Amino acid sequence: MNMSTIRKTITFTEKQDKWIKSRVTTGEFTNDSEYLRDLIRHDQVKNAKFSALKAAITEGMESGISNKSVPDIMKKVEERMRADRRL
């Protein structure tokens, strides 16, 4: 996968610039761009998780009211958790 790069000009406050420089100075990142790309990647992952959760909620809301009882639902959840070895 060949990723081309695009140069952007962005503006930061002095406080923000100092923060970015401190992240680079600690050695975690080699330059400002690497740090900012890392922030964007984390935001993309967070957004993807949020979008998936939002879609699941919408699907649940649109599926209507269940005819199952709460104990029946809890039993199914427990069975799934045992099968996944989470319980």
PDB file of C-alpha atoms in Angstrom:
ATOM      1  CA  MET A   1       0.000   0.000   0.000  1.00  0.00           C
ATOM      2  CA  ASN A   2       1.599   3.234  -1.120  1.00  0.00           C
ATOM      3  CA  MET A   3       0.580   6.178   1.024  1.00  0.00           C
ATOM      4  CA  SER A   4       1.328   9.562  -0.374  1.00  0.00           C
ATOM      5  CA  THR A   5       1.774  12.444   2.008  1.00  0.00           C
ATOM      6  CA  ILE A   6       0.177  15.848   1.970  1.00  0.00           C
ATOM      7  CA  ARG A   7       1.810  18.872   3.535  1.00  0.00           C
ATOM      8  CA  LYS A   8      -0.492  20.944   5.746  1.00  0.00           C
ATOM      9  CA  THR A   9       0.086  24.152   7.608  1.00  0.00           C
ATOM     10  CA  ILE A  10      -1.535  24.272  11.038  1.00  0.00           C
ATOM     11  CA  THR A  11      -1.367  26.768  13.869  1.00  0.00           C
ATOM     12  CA  PHE A  12      -0.877  26.035  17.571  1.00  0.00           C
ATOM     13  CA  THR A  13      -0.787  28.172  20.662  1.00  0.00           C
ATOM     14  CA  GLU A  14       2.558  28.512  22.428  1.00  0.00           C
ATOM     15  CA  LYS A  15       1.326  26.176  25.158  1.00  0.00           C
ATOM     16  CA  GLN A  16       0.316  23.544  22.610  1.00  0.00           C
ATOM     17  CA  ASP A  17       3.643  23.891  20.795  1.00  0.00           C
ATOM     18  CA  LYS A  18       5.540  23.408  24.049  1.00  0.00           C
ATOM     19  CA  TRP A  19       3.487  20.288  24.747  1.00  0.00           C
ATOM     20  CA  ILE A  20       4.228  18.830  21.310  1.00  0.00           C
ATOM     21  CA  LYS A  21       7.935  19.604  21.692  1.00  0.00           C
ATOM     22  CA  SER A  22       7.951  17.963  25.144  1.00  0.00           C
ATOM     23  CA  ARG A  23       6.494  14.768  23.642  1.00  0.00           C
ATOM     24  CA  VAL A  24       9.291  14.737  21.063  1.00  0.00           C
ATOM     25  CA  THR A  25      11.970  15.613  23.658  1.00  0.00           C
ATOM     26  CA  THR A  26      11.047  12.569  25.785  1.00  0.00           C
ATOM     27  CA  GLY A  27      12.046  10.388  22.851  1.00  0.00           C
ATOM     28  CA  GLU A  28       8.630   8.818  22.316  1.00  0.00           C
ATOM     29  CA  PHE A  29       8.382  10.502  18.916  1.00  0.00           C
ATOM     30  CA  THR A  30      11.091  11.568  16.513  1.00  0.00           C
ATOM     31  CA  ASN A  31       9.343  14.758  15.372  1.00  0.00           C
ATOM     32  CA  ASP A  32       6.143  16.807  15.587  1.00  0.00           C
ATOM     33  CA  SER A  33       4.572  15.104  12.574  1.00  0.00           C
ATOM     34  CA  GLU A  34       5.025  11.636  14.035  1.00  0.00           C
ATOM     35  CA  TYR A  35       3.300  12.714  17.245  1.00  0.00           C
ATOM     36  CA  LEU A  36       0.383  14.314  15.379  1.00  0.00           C
ATOM     37  CA  ARG A  37      -0.052  11.267  13.124  1.00  0.00           C
ATOM     38  CA  ASP A  38      -0.159   9.096  16.259  1.00  0.00           C
ATOM     39  CA  LEU A  39      -2.921  11.300  17.708  1.00  0.00           C
ATOM     40  CA  ILE A  40      -4.883  10.991  14.471  1.00  0.00           C
ATOM     41  CA  ARG A  41      -4.506   7.181  14.399  1.00  0.00           C
ATOM     42  CA  HIS A  42      -5.801   6.959  17.974  1.00  0.00           C
ATOM     43  CA  ASP A  43      -8.722   9.216  17.086  1.00  0.00           C
ATOM     44  CA  GLN A  44      -9.536   7.055  14.049  1.00  0.00           C
ATOM     45  CA  VAL A  45      -9.647   3.913  16.208  1.00  0.00           C
ATOM     46  CA  LYS A  46     -11.810   5.660  18.816  1.00  0.00           C
ATOM     47  CA  ASN A  47     -14.153   6.925  16.111  1.00  0.00           C
ATOM     48  CA  ALA A  48     -14.436   3.457  14.529  1.00  0.00           C
ATOM     49  CA  LYS A  49     -15.372   1.933  17.900  1.00  0.00           C
ATOM     50  CA  PHE A  50     -17.904   4.701  18.510  1.00  0.00           C
ATOM     51  CA  SER A  51     -19.432   4.232  15.046  1.00  0.00           C
ATOM     52  CA  ALA A  52     -19.740   0.474  15.607  1.00  0.00           C
ATOM     53  CA  LEU A  53     -21.402   1.041  18.979  1.00  0.00           C
ATOM     54  CA  LYS A  54     -23.766   3.611  17.494  1.00  0.00           C
ATOM     55  CA  ALA A  55     -24.716   1.191  14.691  1.00  0.00           C
ATOM     56  CA  ALA A  56     -25.355  -1.602  17.221  1.00  0.00           C
ATOM     57  CA  ILE A  57     -27.573   0.692  19.294  1.00  0.00           C
ATOM     58  CA  THR A  58     -29.509   1.756  16.202  1.00  0.00           C
ATOM     59  CA  GLU A  59     -29.928  -1.874  15.151  1.00  0.00           C
ATOM     60  CA  GLY A  60     -31.193  -2.758  18.626  1.00  0.00           C
ATOM     61  CA  MET A  61     -33.614   0.148  18.721  1.00  0.00           C
ATOM     62  CA  GLU A  62     -34.966  -0.678  15.262  1.00  0.00           C
ATOM     63  CA  SER A  63     -35.374  -4.384  16.043  1.00  0.00           C
ATOM     64  CA  GLY A  64     -38.355  -3.705  18.255  1.00  0.00           C
ATOM     65  CA  ILE A  65     -39.346  -5.085  21.632  1.00  0.00           C
ATOM     66  CA  SER A  66     -38.188  -8.577  22.525  1.00  0.00           C
ATOM     67  CA  ASN A  67     -40.653 -11.205  23.665  1.00  0.00           C
ATOM     68  CA  LYS A  68     -37.946 -12.768  25.854  1.00  0.00           C
ATOM     69  CA  SER A  69     -37.935 -12.346  29.616  1.00  0.00           C
ATOM     70  CA  VAL A  70     -35.014 -10.754  31.457  1.00  0.00           C
ATOM     71  CA  PRO A  71     -34.009 -14.124  33.000  1.00  0.00           C
ATOM     72  CA  ASP A  72     -34.008 -15.705  29.499  1.00  0.00           C
ATOM     73  CA  ILE A  73     -31.806 -12.911  28.180  1.00  0.00           C
ATOM     74  CA  MET A  74     -29.434 -13.175  31.137  1.00  0.00           C
ATOM     75  CA  LYS A  75     -29.207 -16.952  30.658  1.00  0.00           C
ATOM     76  CA  LYS A  76     -28.181 -16.460  26.995  1.00  0.00           C
ATOM     77  CA  VAL A  77     -25.586 -13.859  27.981  1.00  0.00           C
ATOM     78  CA  GLU A  78     -24.174 -16.192  30.619  1.00  0.00           C
ATOM     79  CA  GLU A  79     -24.018 -19.067  28.109  1.00  0.00           C
ATOM     80  CA  ARG A  80     -22.136 -16.870  25.619  1.00  0.00           C
ATOM     81  CA  MET A  81     -19.740 -15.650  28.287  1.00  0.00           C
ATOM     82  CA  ARG A  82     -19.021 -19.220  29.405  1.00  0.00           C
ATOM     83  CA  ALA A  83     -18.455 -20.284  25.799  1.00  0.00           C
ATOM     84  CA  ASP A  84     -16.025 -17.364  25.353  1.00  0.00           C
ATOM     85  CA  ARG A  85     -14.375 -18.255  28.677  1.00  0.00           C
ATOM     86  CA  ARG A  86     -15.147 -14.821  30.058  1.00  0.00           C
ATOM     87  CA  LEU A  87     -17.095 -16.318  32.960  1.00  0.00           C
TER      88      LEU A  87
END
